[in-house]
PDB file of C-alpha atoms in Angstrom:
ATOM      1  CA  UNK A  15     -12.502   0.803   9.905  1.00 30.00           C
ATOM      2  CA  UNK A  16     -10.788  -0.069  13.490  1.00 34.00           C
ATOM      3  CA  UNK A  17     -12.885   1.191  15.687  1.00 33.00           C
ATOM      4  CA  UNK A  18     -10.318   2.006  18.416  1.00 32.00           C
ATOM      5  CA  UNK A  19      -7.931   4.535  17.362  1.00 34.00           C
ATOM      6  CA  UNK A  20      -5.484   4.087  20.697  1.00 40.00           C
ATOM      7  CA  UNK A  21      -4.347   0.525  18.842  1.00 43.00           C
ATOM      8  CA  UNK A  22      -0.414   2.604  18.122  1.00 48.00           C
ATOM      9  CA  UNK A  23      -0.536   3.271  21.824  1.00 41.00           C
ATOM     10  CA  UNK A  24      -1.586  -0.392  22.668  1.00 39.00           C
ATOM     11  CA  UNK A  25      -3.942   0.999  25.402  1.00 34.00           C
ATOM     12  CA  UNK A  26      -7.121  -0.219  23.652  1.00 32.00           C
ATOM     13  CA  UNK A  27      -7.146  -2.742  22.648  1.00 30.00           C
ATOM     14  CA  UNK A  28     -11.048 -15.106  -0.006  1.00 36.00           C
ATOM     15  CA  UNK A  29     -10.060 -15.975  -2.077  1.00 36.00           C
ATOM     16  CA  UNK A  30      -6.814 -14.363  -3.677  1.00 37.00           C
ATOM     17  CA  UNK A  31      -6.829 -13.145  -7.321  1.00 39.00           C
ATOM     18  CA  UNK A  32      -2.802 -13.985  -7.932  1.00 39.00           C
ATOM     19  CA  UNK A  33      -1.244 -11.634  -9.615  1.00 43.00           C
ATOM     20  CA  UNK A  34      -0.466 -13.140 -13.861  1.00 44.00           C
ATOM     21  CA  UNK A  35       2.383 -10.753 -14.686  1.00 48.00           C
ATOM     22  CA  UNK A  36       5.232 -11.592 -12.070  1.00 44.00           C
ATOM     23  CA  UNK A  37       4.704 -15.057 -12.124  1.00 42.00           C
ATOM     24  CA  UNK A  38       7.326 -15.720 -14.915  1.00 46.00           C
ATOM     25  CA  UNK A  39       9.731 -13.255 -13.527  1.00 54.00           C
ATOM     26  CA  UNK A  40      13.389 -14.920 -12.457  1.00 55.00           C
ATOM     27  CA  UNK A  41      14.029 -15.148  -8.761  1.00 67.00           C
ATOM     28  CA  UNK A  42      15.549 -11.635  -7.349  1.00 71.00           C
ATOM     29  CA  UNK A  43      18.393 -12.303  -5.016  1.00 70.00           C
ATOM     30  CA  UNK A  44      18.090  -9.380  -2.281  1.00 69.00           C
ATOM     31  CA  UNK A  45      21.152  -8.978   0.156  1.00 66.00           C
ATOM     32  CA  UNK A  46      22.899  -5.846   1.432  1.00 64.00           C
ATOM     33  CA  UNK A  47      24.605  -3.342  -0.755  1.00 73.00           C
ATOM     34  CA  UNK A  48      26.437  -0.644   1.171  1.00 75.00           C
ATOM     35  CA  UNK A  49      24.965   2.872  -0.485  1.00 82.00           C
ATOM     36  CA  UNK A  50      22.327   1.580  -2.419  1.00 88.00           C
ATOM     37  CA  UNK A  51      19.219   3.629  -1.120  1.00 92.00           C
ATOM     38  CA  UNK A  52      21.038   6.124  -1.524  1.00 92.00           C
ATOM     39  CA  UNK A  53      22.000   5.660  -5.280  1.00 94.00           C
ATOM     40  CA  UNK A  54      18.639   4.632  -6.005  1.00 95.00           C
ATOM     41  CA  UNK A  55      17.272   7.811  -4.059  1.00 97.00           C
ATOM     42  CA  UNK A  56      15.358   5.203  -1.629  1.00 97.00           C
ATOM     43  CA  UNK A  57      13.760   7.370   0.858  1.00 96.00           C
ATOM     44  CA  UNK A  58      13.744  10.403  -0.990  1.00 97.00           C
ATOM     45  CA  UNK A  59      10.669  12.236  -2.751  1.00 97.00           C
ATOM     46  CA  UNK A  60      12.125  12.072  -6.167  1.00 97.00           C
ATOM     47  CA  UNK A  61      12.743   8.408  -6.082  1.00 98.00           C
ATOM     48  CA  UNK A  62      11.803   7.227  -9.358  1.00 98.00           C
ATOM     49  CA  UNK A  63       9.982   3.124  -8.843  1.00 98.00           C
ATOM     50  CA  UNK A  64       9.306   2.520 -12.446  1.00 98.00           C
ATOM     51  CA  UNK A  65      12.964   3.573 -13.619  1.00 98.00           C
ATOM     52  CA  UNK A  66      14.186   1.653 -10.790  1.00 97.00           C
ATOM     53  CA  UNK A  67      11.637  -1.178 -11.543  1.00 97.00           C
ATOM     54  CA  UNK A  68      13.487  -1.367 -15.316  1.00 97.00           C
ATOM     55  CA  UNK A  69      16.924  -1.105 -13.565  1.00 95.00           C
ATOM     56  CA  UNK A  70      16.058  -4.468 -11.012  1.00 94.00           C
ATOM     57  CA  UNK A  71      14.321  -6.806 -13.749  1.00 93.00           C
ATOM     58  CA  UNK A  72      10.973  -6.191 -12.242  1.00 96.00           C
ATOM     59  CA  UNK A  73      11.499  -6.432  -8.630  1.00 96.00           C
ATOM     60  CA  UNK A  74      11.631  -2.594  -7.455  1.00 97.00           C
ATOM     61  CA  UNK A  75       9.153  -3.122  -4.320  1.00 98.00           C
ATOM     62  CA  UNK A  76      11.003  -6.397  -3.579  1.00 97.00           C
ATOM     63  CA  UNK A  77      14.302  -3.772  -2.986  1.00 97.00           C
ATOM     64  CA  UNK A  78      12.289  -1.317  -1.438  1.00 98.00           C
ATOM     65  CA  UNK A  79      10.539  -3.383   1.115  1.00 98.00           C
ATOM     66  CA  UNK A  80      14.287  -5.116   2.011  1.00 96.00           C
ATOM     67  CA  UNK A  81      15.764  -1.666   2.459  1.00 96.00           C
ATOM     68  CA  UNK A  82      13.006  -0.156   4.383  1.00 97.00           C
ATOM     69  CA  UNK A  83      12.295  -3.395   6.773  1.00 97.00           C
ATOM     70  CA  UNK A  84      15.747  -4.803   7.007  1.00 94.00           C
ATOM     71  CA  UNK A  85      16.520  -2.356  10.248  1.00 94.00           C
ATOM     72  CA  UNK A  86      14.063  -4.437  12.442  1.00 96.00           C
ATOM     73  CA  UNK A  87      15.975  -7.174  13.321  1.00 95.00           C
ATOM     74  CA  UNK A  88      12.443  -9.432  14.661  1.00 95.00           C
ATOM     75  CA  UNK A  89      11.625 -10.764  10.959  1.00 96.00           C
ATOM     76  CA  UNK A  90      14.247 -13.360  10.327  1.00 93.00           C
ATOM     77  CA  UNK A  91      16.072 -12.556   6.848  1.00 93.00           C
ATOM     78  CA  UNK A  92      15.072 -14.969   5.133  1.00 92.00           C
ATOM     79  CA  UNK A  93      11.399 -14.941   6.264  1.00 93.00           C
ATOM     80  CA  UNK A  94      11.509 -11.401   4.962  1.00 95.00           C
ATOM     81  CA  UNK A  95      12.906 -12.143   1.719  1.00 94.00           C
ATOM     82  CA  UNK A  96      10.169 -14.841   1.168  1.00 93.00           C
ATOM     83  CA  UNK A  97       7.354 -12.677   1.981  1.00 95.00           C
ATOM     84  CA  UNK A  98       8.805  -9.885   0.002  1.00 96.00           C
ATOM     85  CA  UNK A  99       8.782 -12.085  -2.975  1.00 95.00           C
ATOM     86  CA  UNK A 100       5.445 -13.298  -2.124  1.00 95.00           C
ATOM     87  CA  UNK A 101       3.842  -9.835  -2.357  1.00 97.00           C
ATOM     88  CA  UNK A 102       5.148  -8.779  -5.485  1.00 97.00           C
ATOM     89  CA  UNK A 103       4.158 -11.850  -6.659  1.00 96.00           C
ATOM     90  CA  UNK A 104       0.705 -11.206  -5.877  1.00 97.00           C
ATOM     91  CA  UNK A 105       0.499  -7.877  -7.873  1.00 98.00           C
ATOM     92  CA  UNK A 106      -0.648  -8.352 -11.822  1.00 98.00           C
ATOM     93  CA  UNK A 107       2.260  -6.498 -13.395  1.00 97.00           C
ATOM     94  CA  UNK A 108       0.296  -6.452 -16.313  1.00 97.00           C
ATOM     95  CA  UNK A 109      -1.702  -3.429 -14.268  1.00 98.00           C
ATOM     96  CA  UNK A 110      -0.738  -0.004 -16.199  1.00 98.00           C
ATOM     97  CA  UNK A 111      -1.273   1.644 -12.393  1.00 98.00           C
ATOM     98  CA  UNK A 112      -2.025  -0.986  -9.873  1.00 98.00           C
ATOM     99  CA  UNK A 113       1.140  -2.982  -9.752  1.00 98.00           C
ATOM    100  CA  UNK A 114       3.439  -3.709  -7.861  1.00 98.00           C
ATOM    101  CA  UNK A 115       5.583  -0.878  -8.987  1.00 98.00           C
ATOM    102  CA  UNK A 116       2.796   1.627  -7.662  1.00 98.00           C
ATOM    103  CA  UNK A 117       3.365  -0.161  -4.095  1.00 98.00           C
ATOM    104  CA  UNK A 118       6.653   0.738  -4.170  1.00 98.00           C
ATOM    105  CA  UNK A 119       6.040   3.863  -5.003  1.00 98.00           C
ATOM    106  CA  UNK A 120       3.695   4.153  -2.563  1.00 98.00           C
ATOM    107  CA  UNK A 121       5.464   2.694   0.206  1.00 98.00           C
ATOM    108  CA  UNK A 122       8.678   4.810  -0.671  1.00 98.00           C
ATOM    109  CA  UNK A 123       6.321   8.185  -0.283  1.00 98.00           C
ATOM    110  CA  UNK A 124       4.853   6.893   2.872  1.00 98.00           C
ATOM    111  CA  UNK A 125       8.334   6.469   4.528  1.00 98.00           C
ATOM    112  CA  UNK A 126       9.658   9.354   3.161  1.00 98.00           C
ATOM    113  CA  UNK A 127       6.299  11.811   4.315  1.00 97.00           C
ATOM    114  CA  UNK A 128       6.555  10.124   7.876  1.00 96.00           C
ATOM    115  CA  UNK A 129      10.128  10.874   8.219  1.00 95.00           C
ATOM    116  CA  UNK A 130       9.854  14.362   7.075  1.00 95.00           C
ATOM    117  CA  UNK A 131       7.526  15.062   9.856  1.00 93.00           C
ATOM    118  CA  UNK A 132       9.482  14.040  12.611  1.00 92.00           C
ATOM    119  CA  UNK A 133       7.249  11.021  13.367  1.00 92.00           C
ATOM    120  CA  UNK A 134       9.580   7.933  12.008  1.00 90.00           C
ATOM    121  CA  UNK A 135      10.382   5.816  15.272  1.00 83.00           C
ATOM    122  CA  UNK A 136      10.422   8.956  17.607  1.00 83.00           C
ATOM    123  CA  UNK A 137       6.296   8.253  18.322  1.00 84.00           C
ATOM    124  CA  UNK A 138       5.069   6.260  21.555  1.00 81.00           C
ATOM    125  CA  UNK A 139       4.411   3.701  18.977  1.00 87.00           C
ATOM    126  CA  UNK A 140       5.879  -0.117  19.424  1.00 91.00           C
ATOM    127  CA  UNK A 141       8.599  -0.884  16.744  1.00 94.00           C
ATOM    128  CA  UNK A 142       6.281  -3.312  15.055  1.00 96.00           C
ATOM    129  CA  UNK A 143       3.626  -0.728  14.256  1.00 96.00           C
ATOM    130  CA  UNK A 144       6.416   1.117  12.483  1.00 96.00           C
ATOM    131  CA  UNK A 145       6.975  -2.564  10.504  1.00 97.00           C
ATOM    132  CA  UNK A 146       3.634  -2.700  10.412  1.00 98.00           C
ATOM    133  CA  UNK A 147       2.859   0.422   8.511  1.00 98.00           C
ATOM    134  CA  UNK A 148       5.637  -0.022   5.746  1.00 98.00           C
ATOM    135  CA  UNK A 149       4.528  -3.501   5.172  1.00 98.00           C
ATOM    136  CA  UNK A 150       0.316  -2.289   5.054  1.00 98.00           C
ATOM    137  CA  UNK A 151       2.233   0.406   2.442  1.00 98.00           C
ATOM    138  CA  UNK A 152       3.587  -2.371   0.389  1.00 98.00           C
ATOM    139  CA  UNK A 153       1.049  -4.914   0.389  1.00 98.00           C
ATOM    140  CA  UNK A 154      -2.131  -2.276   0.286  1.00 98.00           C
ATOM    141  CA  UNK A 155      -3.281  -2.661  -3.332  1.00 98.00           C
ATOM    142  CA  UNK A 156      -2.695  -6.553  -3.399  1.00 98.00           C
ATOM    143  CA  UNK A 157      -3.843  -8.460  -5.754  1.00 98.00           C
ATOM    144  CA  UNK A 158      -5.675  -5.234  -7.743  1.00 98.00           C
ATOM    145  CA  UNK A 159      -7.257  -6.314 -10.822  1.00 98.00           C
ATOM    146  CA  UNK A 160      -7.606  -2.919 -12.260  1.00 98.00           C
ATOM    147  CA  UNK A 161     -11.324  -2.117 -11.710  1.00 98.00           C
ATOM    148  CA  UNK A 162     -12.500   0.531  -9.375  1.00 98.00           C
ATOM    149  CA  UNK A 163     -15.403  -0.174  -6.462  1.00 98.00           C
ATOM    150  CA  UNK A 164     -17.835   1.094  -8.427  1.00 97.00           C
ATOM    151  CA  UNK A 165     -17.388  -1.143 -11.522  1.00 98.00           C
ATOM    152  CA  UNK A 166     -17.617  -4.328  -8.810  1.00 98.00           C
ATOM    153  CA  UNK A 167     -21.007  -2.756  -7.380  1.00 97.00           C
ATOM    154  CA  UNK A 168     -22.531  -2.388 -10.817  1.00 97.00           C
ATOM    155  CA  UNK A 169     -21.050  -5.494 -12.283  1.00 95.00           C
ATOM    156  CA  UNK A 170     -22.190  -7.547  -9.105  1.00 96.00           C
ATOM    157  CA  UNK A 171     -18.994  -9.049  -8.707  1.00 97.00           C
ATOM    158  CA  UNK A 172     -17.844 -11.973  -5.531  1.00 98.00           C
ATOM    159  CA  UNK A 173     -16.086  -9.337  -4.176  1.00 98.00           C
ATOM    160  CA  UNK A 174     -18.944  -6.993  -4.120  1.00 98.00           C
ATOM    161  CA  UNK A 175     -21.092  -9.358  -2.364  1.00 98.00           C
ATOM    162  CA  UNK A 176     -18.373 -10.583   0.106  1.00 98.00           C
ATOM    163  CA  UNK A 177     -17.611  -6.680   1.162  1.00 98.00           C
ATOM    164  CA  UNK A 178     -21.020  -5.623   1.480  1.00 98.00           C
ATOM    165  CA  UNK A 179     -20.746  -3.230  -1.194  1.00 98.00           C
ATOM    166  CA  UNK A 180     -18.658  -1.227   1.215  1.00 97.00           C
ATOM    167  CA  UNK A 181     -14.714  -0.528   0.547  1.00 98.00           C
ATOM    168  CA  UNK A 182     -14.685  -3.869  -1.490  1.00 98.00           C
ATOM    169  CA  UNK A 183     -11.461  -3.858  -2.643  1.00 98.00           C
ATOM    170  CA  UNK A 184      -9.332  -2.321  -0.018  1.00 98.00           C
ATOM    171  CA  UNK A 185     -10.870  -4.499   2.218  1.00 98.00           C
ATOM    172  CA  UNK A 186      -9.456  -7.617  -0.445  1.00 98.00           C
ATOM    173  CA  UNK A 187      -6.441  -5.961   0.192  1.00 98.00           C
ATOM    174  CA  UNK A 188      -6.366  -5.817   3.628  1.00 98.00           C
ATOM    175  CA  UNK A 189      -7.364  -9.618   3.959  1.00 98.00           C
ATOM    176  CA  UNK A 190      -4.882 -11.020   1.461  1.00 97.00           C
ATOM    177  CA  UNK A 191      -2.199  -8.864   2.918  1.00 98.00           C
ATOM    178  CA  UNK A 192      -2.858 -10.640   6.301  1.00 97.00           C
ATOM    179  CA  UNK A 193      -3.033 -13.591   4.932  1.00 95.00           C
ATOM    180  CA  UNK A 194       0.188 -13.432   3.150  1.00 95.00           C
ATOM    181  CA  UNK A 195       1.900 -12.327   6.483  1.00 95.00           C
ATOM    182  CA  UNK A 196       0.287 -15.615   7.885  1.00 90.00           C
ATOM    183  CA  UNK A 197       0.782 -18.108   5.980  1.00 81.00           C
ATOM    184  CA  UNK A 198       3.199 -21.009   7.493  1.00 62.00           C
ATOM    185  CA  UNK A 199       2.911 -23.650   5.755  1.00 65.00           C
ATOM    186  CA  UNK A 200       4.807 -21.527   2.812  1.00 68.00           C
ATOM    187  CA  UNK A 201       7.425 -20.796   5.573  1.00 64.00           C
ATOM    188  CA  UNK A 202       6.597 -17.379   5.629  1.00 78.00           C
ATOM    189  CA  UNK A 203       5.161 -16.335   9.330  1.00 90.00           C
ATOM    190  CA  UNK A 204       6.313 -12.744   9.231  1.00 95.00           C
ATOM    191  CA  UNK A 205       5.740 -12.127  12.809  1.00 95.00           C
ATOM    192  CA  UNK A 206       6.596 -15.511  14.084  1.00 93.00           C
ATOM    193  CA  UNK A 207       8.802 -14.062  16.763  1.00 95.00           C
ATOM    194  CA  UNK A 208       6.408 -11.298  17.975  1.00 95.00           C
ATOM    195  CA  UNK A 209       4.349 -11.939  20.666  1.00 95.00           C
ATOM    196  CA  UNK A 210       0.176 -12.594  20.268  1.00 95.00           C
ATOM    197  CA  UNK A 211      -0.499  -9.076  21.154  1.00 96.00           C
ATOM    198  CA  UNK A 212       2.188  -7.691  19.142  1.00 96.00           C
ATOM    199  CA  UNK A 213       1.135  -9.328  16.190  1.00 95.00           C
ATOM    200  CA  UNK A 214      -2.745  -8.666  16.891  1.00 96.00           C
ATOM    201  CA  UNK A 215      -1.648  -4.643  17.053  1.00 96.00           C
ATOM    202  CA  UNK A 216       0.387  -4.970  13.523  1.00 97.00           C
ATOM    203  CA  UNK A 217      -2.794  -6.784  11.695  1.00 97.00           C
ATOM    204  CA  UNK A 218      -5.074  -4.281  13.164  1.00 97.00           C
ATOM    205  CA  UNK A 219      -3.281  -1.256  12.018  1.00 98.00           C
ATOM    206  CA  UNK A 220      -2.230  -2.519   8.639  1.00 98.00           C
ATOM    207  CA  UNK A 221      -6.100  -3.146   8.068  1.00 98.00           C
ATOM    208  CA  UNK A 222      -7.147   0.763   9.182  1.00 98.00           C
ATOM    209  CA  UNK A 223      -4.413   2.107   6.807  1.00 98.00           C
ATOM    210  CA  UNK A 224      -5.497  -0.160   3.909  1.00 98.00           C
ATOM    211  CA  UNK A 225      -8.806   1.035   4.506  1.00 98.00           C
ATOM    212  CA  UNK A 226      -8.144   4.504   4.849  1.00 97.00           C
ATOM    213  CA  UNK A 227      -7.157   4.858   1.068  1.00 98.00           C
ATOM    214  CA  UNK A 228     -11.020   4.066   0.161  1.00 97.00           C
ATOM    215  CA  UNK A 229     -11.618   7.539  -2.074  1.00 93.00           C
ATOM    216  CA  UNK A 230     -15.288   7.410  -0.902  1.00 93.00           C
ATOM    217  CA  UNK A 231     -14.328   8.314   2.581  1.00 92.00           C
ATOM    218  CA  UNK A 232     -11.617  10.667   1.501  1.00 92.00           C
ATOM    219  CA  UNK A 233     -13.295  14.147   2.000  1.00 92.00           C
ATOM    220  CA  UNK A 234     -15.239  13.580   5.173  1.00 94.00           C
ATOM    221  CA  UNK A 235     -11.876  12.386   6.710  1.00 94.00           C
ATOM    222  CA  UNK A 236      -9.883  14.848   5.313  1.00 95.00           C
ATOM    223  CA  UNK A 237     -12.677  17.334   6.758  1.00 96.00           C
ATOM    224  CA  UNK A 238     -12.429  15.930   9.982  1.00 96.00           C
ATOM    225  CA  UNK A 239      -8.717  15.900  10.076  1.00 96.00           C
ATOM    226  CA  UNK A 240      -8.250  19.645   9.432  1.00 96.00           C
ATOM    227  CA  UNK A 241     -10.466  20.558  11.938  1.00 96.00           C
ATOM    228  CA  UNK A 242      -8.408  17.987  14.234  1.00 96.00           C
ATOM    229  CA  UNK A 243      -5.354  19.951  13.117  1.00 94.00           C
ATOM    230  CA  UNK A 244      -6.585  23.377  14.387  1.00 94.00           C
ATOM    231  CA  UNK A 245      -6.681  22.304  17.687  1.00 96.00           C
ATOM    232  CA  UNK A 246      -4.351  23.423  20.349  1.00 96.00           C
ATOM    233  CA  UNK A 247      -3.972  20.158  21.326  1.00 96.00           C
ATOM    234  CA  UNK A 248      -3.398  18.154  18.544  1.00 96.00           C
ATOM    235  CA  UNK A 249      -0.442  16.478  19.661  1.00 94.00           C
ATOM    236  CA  UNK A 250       1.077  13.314  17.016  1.00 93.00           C
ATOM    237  CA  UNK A 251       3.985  12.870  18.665  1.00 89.00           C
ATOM    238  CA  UNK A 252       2.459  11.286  21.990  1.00 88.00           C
ATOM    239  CA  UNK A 253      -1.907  11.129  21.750  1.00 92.00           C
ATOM    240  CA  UNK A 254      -3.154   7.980  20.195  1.00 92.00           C
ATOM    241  CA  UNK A 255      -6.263   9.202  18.630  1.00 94.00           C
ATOM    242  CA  UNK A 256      -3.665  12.070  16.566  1.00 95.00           C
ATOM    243  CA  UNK A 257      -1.175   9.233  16.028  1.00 94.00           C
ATOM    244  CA  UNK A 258      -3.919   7.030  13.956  1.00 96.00           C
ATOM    245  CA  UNK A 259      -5.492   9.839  12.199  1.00 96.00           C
ATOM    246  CA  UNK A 260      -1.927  11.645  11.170  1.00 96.00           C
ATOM    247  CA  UNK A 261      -0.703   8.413  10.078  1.00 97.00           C
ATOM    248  CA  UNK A 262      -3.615   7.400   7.743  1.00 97.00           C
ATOM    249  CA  UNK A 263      -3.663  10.617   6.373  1.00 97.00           C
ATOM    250  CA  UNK A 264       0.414  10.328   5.186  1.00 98.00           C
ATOM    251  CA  UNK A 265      -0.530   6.966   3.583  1.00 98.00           C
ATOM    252  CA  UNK A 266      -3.616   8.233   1.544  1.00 98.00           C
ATOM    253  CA  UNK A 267      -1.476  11.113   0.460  1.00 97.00           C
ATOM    254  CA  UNK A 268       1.543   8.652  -0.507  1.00 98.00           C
ATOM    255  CA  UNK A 269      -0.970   7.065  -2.503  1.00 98.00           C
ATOM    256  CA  UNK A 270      -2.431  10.135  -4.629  1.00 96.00           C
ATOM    257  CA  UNK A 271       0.843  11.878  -4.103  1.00 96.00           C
ATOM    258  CA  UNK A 272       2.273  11.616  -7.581  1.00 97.00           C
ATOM    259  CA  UNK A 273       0.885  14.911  -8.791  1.00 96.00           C
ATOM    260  CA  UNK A 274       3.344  17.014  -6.307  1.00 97.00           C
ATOM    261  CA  UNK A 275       6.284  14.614  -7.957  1.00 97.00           C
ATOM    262  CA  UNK A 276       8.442  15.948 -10.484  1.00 97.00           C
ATOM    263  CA  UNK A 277       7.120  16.821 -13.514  1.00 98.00           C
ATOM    264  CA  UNK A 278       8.052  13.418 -15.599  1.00 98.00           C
ATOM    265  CA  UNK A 279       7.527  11.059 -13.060  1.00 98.00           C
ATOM    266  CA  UNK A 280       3.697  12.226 -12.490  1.00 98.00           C
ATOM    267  CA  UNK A 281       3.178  12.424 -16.246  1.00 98.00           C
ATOM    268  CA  UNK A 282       4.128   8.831 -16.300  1.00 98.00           C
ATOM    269  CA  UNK A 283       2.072   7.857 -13.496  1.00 98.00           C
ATOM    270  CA  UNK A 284      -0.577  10.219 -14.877  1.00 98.00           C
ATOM    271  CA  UNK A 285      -0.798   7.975 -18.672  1.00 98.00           C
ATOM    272  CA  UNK A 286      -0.774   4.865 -16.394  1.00 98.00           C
ATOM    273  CA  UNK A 287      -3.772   5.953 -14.104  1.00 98.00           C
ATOM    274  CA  UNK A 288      -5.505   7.364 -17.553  1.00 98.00           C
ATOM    275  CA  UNK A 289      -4.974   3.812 -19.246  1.00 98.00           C
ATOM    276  CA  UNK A 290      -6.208   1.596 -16.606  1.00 98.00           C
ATOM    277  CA  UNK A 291      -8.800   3.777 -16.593  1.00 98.00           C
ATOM    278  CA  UNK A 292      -9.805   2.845 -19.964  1.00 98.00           C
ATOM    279  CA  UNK A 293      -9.716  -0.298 -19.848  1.00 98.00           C
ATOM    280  CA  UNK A 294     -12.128  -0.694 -17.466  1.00 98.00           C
ATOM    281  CA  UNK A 295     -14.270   1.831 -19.482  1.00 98.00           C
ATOM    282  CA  UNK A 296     -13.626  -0.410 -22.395  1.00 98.00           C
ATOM    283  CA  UNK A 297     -14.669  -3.626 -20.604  1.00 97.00           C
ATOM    284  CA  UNK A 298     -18.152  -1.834 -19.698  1.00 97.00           C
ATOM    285  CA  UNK A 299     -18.744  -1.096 -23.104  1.00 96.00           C
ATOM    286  CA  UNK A 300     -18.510  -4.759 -23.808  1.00 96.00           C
ATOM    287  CA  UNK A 301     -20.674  -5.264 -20.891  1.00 96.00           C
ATOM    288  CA  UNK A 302     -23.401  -3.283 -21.872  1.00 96.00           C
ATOM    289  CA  UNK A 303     -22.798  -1.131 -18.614  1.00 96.00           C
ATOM    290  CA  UNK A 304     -22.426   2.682 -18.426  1.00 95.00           C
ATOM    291  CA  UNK A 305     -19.133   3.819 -19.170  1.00 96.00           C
ATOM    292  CA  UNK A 306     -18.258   5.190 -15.580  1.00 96.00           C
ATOM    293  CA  UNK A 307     -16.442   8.854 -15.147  1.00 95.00           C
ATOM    294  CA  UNK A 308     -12.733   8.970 -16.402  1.00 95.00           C
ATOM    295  CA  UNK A 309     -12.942   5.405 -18.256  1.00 97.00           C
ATOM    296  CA  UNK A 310     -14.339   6.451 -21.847  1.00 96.00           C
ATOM    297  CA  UNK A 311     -11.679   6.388 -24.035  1.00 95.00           C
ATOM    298  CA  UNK A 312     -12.671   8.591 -26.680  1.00 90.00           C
ATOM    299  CA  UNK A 313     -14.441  11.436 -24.408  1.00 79.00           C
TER     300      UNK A 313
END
């Protein structure tokens, strides 16, 4: 976790598992369609990312990250597009839950949960936090191979031993999102036209969000946060400290948030979570392991 929580403010200042499934996918040509977030409901609660997924041949979060990020003119279109098509390509749409379709998803939420609470660009926040937080949204289960931290831990996996044993593979996340937003040599320096410090802000946030979705840490923080809340002073709009903790809190909740969706869109997320689930609950029966909570497939 960041340990400075002013970093909105600015006052205080592996090795990639690449994802099999989108690989073979044709190239998605993004470019700007007058009314389409709105006829896709992008933005909106209800918006649906695995119809829309069907509707786009498999590139829903590359259309959801273009419509969301497009607005701030300092990533060069085509450097956006790239990096777009980089993350989803990093996502194993084989992954019943953890695709790149969830990201959208997620990402969609996120915006739309920030914007409902007044908060979207009206913060003392720089303009490429904001960028910063849908592109953390987007890129924040990256590379997810469908196993849960506890399977790694048990299992003894690389990652395991790389992370300490500690948010394994939201840190993975975190690290191959930065990376991806790095990388020149591919042509794709996101924040090439930031400056150092703007671009050491954006990594630095997109790493506490992506970290902030660990499910170990989720009661204690959401403890925490409600007494935070009670406060007379608990101010969002303007103190750093409320800024950081309000906005981690709207991205964990965009990412468990499907059960306050519609009825048939968290049905369909629910049979996807349940799946991947048992897969991994299948995998350590073959291993010999015990079957972890959720994952047996016929209790």
């Amino acid at each position: 976790y960041v340990e400075s929580v002013d970093l909105l403010a600015g006052r205080k200042c592996e090795k990639v598992h690449e994802g099999a499934g989108p690989a073979a996918r044709r190239k998605y040509h993004l470019q700007t369609i007058p009314g389409l977030s709105v006829d896709l409901k992008i933005g909106e609660w209800d918006f649906n990312a695995i119809e829309v997924d069907h509707q786009r041949h498999g590139h829903v979060l590359q259309v959801v990250g273009f419509e969301l990020l497009r607005p701030f003119t300092f990533f060069p279109r085509e450097t956006l597009t790239a990096f777009l098509e980089k993350v989803e390509s990093r996502y194993d749409a084989s992954n019943p839950y953890h695709s790149h379709i969830h990201a959208a998803d997620m990402c969609n939420s996120f915006f739309y949960l920030v914007t409902k609470c007044g908060l979207w660009r009206t913060c003392e926040v720089p303009e490429v936090c904001y960028a910063a937080m849908l592109i953390a949204a987007l890129g924040h289960d990256i590379g997810h191979f469908g196993r849960t931290n506890m399977f790694l831990i048990t299992e003894r996996h690389e990652l395991a031993i790389t992370y300490n044993d500690r948010s394994i593979m939201e840190s993975f996340h975190a690290s191959s999102l930065v990376r991806c937003t790095e990388e020149a040599k591919d042509g794709v320096n996101l924040f090439q036209q930031c400056s150092a410090e703007q671009v050491v802000k954006a990594r630095q946030l997109m790493i506490t969000l992506i970290l902030s979705t660990d499910t170990q840490k989720h009661l204690d923080e959401l403890a925490a946060f409600r007494f935070r809340l009670g406060a007379d002073n608990f101010d969002p709009a303007s103190e750093a400290n409320d800024q950081l903790a309000t906005f981690c809190m709207l991205f964990r909740s965009a990412d468990i948030g499907h059960s306050a969706k519609p009825l048939e869109i968290h049905d369909e997320w629910s049979r996807r979570v349940t799946e991947e689930f048992h897969r991994q609950g299948d995998e350590e029966l073959r291993l010999g392991l015990q079957i972890s909570p959720l994952c047996g497939r016929l209790n």
